[in-house]
JSON list of C-alpha atoms in Angstrom, two decimals:
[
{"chain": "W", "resi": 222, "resn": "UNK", "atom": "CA", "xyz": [143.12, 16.67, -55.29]},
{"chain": "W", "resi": 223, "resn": "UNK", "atom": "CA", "xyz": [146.22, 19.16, -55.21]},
{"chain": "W", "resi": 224, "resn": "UNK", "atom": "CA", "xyz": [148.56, 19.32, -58.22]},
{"chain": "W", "resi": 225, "resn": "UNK", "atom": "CA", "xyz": [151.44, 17.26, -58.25]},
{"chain": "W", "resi": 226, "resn": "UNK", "atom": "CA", "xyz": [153.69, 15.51, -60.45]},
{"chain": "W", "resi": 227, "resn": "UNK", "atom": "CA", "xyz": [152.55, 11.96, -60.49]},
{"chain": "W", "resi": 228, "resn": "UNK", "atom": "CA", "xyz": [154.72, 8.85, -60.50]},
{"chain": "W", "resi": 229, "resn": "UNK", "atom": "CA", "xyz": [154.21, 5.65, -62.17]},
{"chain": "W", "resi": 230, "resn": "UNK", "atom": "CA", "xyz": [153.20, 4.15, -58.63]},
{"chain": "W", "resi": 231, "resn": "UNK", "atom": "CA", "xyz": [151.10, 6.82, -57.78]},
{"chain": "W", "resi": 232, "resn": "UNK", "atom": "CA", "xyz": [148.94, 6.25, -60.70]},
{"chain": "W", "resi": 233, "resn": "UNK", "atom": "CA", "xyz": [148.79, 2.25, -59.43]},
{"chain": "W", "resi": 234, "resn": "UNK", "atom": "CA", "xyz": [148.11, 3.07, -56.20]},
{"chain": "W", "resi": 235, "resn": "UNK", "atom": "CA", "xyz": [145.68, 5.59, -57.38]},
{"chain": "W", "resi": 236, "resn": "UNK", "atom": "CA", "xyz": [143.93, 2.81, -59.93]},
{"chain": "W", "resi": 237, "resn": "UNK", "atom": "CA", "xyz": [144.37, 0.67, -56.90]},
{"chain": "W", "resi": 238, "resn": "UNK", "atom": "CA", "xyz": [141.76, 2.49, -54.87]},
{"chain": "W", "resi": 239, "resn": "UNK", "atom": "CA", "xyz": [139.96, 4.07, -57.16]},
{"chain": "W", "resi": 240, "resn": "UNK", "atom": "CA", "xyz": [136.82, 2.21, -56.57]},
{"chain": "W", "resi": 241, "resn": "UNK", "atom": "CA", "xyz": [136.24, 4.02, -53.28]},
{"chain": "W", "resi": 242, "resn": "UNK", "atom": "CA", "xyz": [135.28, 7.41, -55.20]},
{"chain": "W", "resi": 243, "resn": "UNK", "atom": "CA", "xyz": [132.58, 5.63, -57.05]},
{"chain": "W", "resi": 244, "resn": "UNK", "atom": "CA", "xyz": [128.78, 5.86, -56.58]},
{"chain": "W", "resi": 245, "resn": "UNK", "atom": "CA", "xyz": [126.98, 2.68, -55.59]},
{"chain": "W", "resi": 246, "resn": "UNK", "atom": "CA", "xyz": [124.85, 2.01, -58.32]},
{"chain": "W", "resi": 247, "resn": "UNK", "atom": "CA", "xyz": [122.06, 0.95, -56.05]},
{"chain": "W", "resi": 248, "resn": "UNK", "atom": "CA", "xyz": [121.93, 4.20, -53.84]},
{"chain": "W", "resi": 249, "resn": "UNK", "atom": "CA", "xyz": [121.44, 6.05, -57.36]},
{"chain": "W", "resi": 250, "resn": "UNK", "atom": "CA", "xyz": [118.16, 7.13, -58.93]},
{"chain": "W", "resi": 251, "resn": "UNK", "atom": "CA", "xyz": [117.87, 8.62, -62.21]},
{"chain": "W", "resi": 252, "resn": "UNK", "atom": "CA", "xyz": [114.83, 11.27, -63.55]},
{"chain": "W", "resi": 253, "resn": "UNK", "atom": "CA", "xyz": [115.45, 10.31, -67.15]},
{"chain": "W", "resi": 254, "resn": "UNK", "atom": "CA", "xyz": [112.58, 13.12, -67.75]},
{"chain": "W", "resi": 255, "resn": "UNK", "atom": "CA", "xyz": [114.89, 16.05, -66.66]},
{"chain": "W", "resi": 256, "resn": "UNK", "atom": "CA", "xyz": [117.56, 16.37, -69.87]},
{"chain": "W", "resi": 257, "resn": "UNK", "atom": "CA", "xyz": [120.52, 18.57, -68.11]},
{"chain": "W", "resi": 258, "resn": "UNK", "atom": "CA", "xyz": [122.51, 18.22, -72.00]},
{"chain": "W", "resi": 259, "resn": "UNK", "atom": "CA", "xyz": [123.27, 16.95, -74.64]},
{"chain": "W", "resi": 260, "resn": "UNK", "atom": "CA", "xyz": [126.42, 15.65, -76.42]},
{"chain": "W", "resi": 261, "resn": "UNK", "atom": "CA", "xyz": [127.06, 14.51, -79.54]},
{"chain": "W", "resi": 262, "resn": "UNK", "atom": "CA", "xyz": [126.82, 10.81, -78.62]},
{"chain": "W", "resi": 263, "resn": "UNK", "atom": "CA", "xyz": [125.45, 11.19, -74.98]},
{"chain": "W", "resi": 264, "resn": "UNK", "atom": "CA", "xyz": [122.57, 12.94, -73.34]},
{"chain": "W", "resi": 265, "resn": "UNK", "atom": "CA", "xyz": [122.48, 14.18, -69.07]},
{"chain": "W", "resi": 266, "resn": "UNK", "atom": "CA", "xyz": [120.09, 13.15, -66.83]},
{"chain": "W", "resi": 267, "resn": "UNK", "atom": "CA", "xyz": [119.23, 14.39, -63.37]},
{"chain": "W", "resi": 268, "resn": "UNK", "atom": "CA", "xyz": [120.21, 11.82, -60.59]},
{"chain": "W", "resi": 269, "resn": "UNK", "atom": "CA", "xyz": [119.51, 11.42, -56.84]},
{"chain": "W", "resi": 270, "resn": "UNK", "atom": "CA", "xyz": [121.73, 10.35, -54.38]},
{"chain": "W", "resi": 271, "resn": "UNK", "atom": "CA", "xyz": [121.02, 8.08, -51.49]},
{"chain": "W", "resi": 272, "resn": "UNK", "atom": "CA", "xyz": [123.30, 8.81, -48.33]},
{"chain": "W", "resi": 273, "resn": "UNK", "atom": "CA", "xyz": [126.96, 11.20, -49.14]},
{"chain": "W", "resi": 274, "resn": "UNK", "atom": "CA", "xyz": [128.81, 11.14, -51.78]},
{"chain": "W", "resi": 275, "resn": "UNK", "atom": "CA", "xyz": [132.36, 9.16, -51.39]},
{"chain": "W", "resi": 276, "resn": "UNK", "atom": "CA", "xyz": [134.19, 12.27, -52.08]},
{"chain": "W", "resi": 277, "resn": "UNK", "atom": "CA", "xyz": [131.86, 13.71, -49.51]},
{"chain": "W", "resi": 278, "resn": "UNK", "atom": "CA", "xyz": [133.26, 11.50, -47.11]},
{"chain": "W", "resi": 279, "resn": "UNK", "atom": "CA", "xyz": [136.88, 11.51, -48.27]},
{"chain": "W", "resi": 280, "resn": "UNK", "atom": "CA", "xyz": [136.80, 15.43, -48.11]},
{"chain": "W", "resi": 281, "resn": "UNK", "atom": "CA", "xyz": [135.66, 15.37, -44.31]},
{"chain": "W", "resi": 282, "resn": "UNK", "atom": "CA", "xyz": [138.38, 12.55, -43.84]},
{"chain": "W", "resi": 283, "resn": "UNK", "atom": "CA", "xyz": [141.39, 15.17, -45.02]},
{"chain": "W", "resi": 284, "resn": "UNK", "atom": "CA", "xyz": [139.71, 17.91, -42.98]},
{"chain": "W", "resi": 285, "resn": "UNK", "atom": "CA", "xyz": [139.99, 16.13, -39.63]},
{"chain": "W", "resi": 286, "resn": "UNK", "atom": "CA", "xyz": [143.27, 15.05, -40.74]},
{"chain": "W", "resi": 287, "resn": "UNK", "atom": "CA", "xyz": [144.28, 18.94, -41.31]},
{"chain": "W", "resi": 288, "resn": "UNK", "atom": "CA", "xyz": [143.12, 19.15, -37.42]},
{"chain": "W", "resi": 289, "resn": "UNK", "atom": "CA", "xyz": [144.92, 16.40, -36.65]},
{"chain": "W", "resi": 290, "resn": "UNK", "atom": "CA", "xyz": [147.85, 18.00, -37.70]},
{"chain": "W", "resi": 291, "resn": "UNK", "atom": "CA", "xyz": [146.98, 21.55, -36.46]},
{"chain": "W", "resi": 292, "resn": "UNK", "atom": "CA", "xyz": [147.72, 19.55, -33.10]},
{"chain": "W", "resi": 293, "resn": "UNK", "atom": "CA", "xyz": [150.90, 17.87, -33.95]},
{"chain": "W", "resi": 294, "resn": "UNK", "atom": "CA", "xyz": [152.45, 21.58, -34.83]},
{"chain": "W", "resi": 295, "resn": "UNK", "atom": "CA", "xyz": [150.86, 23.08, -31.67]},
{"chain": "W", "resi": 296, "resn": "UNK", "atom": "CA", "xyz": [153.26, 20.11, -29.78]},
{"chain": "W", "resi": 297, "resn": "UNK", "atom": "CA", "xyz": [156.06, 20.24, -32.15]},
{"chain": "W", "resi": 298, "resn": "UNK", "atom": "CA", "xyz": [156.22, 24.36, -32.29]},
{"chain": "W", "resi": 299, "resn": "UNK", "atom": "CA", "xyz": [155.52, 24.37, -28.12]},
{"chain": "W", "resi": 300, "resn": "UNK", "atom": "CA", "xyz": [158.92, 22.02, -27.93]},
{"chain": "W", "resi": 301, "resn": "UNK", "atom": "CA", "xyz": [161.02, 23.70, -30.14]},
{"chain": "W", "resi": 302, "resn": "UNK", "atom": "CA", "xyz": [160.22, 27.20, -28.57]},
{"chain": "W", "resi": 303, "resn": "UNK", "atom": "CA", "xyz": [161.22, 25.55, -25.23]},
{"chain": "W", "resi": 304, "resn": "UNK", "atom": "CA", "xyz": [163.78, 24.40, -26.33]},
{"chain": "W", "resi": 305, "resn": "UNK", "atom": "CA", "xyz": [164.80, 27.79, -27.69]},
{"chain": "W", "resi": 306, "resn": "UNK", "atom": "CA", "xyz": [164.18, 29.10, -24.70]},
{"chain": "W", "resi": 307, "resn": "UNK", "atom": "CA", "xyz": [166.47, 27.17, -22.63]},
{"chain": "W", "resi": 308, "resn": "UNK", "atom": "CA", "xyz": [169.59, 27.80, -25.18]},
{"chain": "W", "resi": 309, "resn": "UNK", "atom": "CA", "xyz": [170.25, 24.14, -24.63]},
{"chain": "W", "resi": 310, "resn": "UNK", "atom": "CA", "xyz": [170.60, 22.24, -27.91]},
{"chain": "W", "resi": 311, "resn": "UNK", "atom": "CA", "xyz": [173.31, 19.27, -26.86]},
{"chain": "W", "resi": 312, "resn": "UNK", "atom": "CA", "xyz": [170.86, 18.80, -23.68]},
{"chain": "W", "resi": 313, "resn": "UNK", "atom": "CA", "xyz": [169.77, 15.19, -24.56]},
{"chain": "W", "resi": 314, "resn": "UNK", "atom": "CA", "xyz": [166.80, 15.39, -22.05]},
{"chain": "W", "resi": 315, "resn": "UNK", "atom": "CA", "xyz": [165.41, 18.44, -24.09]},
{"chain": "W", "resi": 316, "resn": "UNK", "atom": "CA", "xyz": [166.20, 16.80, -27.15]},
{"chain": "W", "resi": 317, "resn": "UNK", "atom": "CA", "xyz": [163.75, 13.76, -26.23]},
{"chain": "W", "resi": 318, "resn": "UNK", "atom": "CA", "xyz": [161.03, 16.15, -25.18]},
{"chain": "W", "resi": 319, "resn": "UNK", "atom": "CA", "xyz": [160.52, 16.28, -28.93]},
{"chain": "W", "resi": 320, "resn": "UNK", "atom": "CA", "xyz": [158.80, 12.95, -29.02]},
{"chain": "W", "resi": 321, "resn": "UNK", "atom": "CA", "xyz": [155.06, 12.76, -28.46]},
{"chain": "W", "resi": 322, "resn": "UNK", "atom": "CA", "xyz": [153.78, 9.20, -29.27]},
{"chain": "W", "resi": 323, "resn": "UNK", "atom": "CA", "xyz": [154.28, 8.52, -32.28]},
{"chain": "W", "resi": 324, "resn": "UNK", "atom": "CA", "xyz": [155.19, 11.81, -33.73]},
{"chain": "W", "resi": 325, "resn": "UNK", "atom": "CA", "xyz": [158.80, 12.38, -33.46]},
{"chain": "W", "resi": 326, "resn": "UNK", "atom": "CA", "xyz": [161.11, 15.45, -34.54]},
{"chain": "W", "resi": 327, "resn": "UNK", "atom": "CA", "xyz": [164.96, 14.61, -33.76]},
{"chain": "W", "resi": 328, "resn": "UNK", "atom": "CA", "xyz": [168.34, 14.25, -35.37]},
{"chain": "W", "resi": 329, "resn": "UNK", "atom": "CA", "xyz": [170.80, 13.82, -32.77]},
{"chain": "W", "resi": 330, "resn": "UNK", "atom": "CA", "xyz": [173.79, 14.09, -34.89]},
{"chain": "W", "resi": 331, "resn": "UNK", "atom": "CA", "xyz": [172.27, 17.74, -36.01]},
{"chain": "W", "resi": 332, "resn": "UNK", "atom": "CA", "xyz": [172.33, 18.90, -32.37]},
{"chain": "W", "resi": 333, "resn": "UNK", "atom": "CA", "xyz": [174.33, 21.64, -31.87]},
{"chain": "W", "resi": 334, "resn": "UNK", "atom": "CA", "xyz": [175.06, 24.64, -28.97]},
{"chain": "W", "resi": 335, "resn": "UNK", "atom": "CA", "xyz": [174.22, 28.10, -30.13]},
{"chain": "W", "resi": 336, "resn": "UNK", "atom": "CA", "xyz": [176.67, 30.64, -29.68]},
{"chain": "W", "resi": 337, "resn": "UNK", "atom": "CA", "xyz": [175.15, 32.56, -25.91]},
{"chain": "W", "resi": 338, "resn": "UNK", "atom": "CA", "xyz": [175.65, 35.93, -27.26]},
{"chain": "W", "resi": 339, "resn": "UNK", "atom": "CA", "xyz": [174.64, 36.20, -30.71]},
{"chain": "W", "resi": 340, "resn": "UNK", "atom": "CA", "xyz": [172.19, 32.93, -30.22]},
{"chain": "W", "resi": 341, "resn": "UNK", "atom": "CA", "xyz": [173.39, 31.36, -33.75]},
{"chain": "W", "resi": 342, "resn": "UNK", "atom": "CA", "xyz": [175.17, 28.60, -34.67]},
{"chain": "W", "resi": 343, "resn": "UNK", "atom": "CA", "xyz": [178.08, 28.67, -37.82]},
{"chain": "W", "resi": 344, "resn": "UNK", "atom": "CA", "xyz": [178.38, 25.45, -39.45]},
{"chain": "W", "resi": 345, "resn": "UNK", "atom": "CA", "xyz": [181.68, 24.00, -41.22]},
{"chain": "W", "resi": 346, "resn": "UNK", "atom": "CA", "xyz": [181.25, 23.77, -45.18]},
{"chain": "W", "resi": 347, "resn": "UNK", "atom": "CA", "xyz": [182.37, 19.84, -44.50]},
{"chain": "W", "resi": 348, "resn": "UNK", "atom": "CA", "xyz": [179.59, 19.06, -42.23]},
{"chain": "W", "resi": 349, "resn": "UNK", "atom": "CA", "xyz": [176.94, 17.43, -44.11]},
{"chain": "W", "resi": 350, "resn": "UNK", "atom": "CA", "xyz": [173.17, 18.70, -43.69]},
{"chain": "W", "resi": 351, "resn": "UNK", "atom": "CA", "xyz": [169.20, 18.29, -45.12]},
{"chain": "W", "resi": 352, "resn": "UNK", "atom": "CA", "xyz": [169.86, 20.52, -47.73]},
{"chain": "W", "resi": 353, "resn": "UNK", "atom": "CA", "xyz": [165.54, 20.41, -48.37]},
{"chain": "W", "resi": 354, "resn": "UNK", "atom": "CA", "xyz": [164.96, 21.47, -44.75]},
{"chain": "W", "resi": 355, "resn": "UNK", "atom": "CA", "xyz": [167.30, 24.14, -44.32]},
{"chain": "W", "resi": 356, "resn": "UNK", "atom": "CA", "xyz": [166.75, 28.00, -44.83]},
{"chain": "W", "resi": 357, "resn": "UNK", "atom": "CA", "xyz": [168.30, 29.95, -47.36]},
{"chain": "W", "resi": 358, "resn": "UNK", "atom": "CA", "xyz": [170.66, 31.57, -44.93]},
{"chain": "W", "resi": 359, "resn": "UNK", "atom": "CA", "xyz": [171.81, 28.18, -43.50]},
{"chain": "W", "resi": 360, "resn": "UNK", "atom": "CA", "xyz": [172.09, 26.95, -47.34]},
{"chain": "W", "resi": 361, "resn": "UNK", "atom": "CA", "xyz": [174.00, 30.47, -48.66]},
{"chain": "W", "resi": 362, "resn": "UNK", "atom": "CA", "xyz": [175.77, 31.10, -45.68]},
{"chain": "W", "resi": 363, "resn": "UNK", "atom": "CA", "xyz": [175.87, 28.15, -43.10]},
{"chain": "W", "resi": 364, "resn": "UNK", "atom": "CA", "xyz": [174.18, 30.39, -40.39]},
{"chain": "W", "resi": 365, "resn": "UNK", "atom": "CA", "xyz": [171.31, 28.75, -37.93]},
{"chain": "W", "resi": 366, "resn": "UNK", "atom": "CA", "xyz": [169.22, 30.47, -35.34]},
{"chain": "W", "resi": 367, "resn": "UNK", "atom": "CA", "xyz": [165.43, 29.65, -34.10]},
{"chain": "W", "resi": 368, "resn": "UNK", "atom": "CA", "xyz": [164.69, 31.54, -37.51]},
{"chain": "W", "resi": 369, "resn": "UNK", "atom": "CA", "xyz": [166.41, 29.16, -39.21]},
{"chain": "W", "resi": 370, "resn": "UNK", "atom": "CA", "xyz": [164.32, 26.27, -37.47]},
{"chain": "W", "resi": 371, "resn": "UNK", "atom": "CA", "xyz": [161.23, 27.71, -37.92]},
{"chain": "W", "resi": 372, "resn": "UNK", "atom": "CA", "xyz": [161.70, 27.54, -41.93]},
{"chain": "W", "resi": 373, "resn": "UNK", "atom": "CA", "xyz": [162.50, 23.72, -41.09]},
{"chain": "W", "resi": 374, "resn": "UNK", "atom": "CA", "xyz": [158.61, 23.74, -39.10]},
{"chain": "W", "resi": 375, "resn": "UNK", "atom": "CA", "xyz": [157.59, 25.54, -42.70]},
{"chain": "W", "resi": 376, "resn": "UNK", "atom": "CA", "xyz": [158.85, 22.39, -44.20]},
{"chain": "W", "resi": 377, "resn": "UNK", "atom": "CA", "xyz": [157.35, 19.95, -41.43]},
{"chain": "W", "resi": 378, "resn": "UNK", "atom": "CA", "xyz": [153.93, 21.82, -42.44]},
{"chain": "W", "resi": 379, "resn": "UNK", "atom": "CA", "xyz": [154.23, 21.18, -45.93]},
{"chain": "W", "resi": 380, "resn": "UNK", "atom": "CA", "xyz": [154.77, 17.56, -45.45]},
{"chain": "W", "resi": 381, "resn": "UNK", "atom": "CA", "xyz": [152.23, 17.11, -42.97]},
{"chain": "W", "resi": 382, "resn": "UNK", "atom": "CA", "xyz": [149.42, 18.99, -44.97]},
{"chain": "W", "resi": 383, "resn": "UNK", "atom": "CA", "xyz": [150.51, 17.23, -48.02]},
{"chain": "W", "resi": 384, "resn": "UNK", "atom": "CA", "xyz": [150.09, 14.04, -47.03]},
{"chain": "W", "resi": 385, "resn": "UNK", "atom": "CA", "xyz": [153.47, 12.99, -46.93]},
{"chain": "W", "resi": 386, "resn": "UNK", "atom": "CA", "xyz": [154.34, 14.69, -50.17]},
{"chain": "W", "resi": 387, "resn": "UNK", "atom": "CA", "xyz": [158.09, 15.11, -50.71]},
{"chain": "W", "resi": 388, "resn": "UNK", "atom": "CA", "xyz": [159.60, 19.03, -50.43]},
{"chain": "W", "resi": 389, "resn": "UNK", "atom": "CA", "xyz": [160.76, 20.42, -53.86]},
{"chain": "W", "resi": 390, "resn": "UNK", "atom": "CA", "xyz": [160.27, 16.63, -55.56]},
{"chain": "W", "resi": 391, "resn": "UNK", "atom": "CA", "xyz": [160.64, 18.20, -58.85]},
{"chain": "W", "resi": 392, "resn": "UNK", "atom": "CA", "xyz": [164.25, 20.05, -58.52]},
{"chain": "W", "resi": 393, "resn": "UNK", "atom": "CA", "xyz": [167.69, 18.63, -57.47]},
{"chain": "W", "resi": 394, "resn": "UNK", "atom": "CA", "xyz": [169.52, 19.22, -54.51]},
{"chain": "W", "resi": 395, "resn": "UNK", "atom": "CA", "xyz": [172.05, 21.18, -56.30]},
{"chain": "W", "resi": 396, "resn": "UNK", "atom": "CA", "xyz": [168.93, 23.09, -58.29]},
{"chain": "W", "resi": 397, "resn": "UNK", "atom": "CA", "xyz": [167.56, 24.64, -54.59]},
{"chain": "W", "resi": 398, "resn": "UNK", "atom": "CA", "xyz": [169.60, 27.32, -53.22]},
{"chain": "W", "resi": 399, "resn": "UNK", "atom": "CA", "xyz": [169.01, 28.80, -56.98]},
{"chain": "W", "resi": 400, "resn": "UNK", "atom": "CA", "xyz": [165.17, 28.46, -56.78]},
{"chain": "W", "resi": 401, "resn": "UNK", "atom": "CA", "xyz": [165.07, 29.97, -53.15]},
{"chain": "W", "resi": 402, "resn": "UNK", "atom": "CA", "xyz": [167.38, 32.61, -54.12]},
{"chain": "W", "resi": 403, "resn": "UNK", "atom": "CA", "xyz": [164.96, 33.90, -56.95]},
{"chain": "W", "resi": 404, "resn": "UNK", "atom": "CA", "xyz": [162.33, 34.26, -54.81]},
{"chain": "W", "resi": 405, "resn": "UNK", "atom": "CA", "xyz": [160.44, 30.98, -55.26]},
{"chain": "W", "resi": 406, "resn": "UNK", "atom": "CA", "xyz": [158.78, 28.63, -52.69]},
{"chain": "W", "resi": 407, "resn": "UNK", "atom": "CA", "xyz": [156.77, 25.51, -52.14]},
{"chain": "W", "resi": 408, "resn": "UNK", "atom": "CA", "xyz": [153.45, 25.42, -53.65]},
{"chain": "W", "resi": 409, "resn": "UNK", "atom": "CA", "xyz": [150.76, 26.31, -51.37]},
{"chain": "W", "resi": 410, "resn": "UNK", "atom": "CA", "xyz": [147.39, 24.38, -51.34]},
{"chain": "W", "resi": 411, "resn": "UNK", "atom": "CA", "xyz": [143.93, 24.75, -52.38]},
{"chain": "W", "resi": 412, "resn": "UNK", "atom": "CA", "xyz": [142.49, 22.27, -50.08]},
{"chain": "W", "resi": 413, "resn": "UNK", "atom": "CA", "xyz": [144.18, 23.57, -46.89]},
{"chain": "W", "resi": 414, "resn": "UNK", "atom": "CA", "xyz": [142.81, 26.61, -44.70]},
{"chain": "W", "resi": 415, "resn": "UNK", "atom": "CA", "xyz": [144.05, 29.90, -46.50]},
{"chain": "W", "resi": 416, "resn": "UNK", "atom": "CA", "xyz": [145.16, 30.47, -42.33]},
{"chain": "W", "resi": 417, "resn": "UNK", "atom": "CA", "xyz": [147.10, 27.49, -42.63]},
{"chain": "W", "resi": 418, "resn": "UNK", "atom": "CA", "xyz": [148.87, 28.25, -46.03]},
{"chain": "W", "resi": 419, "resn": "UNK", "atom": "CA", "xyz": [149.79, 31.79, -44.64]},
{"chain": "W", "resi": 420, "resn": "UNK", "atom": "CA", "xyz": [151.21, 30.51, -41.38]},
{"chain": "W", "resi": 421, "resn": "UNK", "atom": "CA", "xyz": [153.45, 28.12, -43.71]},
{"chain": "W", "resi": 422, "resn": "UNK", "atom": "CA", "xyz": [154.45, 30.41, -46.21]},
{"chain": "W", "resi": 423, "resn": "UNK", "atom": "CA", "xyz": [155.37, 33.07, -43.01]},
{"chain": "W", "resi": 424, "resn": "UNK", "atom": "CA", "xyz": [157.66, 30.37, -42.33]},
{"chain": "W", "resi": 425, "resn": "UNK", "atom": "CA", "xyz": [159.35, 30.91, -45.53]},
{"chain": "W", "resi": 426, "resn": "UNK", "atom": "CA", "xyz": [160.44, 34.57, -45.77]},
{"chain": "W", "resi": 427, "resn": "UNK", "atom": "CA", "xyz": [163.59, 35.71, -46.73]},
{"chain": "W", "resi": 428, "resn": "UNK", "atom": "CA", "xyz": [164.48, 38.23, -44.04]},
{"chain": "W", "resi": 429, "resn": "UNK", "atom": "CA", "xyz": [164.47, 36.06, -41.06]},
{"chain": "W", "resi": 430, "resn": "UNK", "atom": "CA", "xyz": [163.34, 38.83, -39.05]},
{"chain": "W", "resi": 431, "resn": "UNK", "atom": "CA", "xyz": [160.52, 38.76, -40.71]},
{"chain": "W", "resi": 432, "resn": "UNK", "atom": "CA", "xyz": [159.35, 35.29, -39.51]},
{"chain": "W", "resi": 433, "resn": "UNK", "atom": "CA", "xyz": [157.43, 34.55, -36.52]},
{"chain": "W", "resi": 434, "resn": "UNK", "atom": "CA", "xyz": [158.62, 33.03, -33.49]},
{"chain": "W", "resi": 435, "resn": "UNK", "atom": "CA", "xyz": [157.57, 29.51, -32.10]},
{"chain": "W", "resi": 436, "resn": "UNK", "atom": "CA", "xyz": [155.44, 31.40, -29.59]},
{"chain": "W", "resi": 437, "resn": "UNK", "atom": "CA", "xyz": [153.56, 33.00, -31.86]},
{"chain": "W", "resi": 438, "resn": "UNK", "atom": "CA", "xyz": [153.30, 29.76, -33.83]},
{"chain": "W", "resi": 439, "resn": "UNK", "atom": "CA", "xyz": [151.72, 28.45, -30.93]},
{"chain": "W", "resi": 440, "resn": "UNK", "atom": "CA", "xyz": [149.42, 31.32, -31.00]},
{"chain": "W", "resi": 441, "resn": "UNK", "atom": "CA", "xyz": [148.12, 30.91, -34.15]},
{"chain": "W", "resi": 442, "resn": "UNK", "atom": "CA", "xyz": [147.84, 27.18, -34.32]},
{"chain": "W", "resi": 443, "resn": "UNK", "atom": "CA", "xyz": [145.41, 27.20, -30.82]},
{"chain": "W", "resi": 444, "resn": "UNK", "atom": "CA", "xyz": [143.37, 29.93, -32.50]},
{"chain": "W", "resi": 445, "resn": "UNK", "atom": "CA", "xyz": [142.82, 28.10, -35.71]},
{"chain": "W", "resi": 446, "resn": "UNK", "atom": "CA", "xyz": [141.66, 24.68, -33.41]},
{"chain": "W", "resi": 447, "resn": "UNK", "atom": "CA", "xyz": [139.52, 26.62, -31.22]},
{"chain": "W", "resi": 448, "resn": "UNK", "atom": "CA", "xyz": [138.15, 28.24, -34.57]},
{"chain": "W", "resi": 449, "resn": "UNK", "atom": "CA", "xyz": [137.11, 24.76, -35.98]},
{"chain": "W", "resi": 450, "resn": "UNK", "atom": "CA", "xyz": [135.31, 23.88, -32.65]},
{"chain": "W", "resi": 451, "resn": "UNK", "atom": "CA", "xyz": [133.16, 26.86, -32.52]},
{"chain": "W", "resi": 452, "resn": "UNK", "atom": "CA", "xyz": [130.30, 25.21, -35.02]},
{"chain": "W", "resi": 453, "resn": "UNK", "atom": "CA", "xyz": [130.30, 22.07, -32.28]},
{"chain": "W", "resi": 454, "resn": "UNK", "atom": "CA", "xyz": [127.90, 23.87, -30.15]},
{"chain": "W", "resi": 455, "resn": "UNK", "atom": "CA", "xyz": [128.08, 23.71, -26.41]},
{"chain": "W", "resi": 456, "resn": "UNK", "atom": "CA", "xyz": [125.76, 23.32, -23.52]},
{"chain": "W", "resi": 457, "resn": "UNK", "atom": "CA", "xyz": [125.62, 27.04, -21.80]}
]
């Protein structure tokens, strides 16, 4: 379980399910011969388990999740890179190729047309924006690009391989442009692929030009699925 700061109805929900991480008592067999220690008012035994442990089960549960969403940013990266492609962000048809079932990326009052020769887009300090989302160019200087999106798939990651856990909970809006701007980022996590925290903190640097594009997103994201098929084993 990743560190986080936990909320009073995390810790309900948490107490809520807790029961599903315990051991049926009935699949458990002690060897009260084997002493493993000793404490000052208890003593360890060896035990056997019957069948998989339920953390077992809940850690092969998050890793086909992490697949799961290995796809969605292969589908969401493919869009936006077309999209990029096409220099065509007020097209509304382009716009709705960002849906895919049930996973949707779109904010029509966001959509904007990039200027054709520098490919950027200059915002007006009045219009209002995701401060969370946005790079620290579009926060310091109101300046967006496909760079400037591909932080905002950074972001997407993070919330995906979280598990829904809210960017930069800890610090206030006003609080972020300061963080960013002294170098710090989003945690990364322990129970993600080290590929997968690399490709999101890549996401995150501070030269723009030193981010990848959505093609070579795309790249990385179809490696790291064909990777995880590799131990299936195939017919020859």
């Amino acid at each position: 379980m990743y560190d986080r700061d936990w909320t009073d109805d995390d810790i309900k929900e948490f107490n809520k399910n807790k029961d599903q991480f315990l051991i049926n008592r009935k699949n458990l067999t002690i060897d009260f011969d084997v002493v493993l220690g000793k404490g000052a008012s208890s003593t360890v035994q060896k035990g056997f388990l019957k069948g998989r442990s339920p953390l077992l089960n809940l850690e092969d549960s998050l890793k086909c999740q992490q697949y799961q969403d290995c796809d969605v940013a292969v589908k969401v990266a493919s869009t936006l890179g077309q999209i990029e492609a096409t220099r065509w962000m007020q097209e509304i048809e382009a716009i709705k190729r960002l849906g895919y079932n049930e996973y949707i990326v779109s904010d029509f009052g966001l959509c904007c047309d990039l200027d054709r020769d520098t490919l950027t887009y200059q915002a007006s300090l009045t219009k209002r924006l995701p401060i969370k989302w946005l790079s620290i160019e579009a926060l310091t200087e109101r300046r967006f690009s496909e760079k400037s999106d591909v932080w905002s798939f950074g972001i997407l990651m993070y919330e995906m391989f979280s598990l829904g856990k809210e960017p930069y909970v800890s610090l206030q809006n006003h609080e972020i442009i300061s963080f960013l701007s002294h170098g710090n980022r989003l945690e990364r996590f322990e129970e993600v692929p080290d590929k997968i925290n690399q490709i999101m903190g890549s996401c995150w640097e501070n030269d723009s030009a030193q981010r990848p594009t959505f093609e070579n997103l795309i790249l990385q994201f179809r490696n790291i699925l064909e990777e995880s098929t590799k131990s299936y084993g195939y017919v020859q």
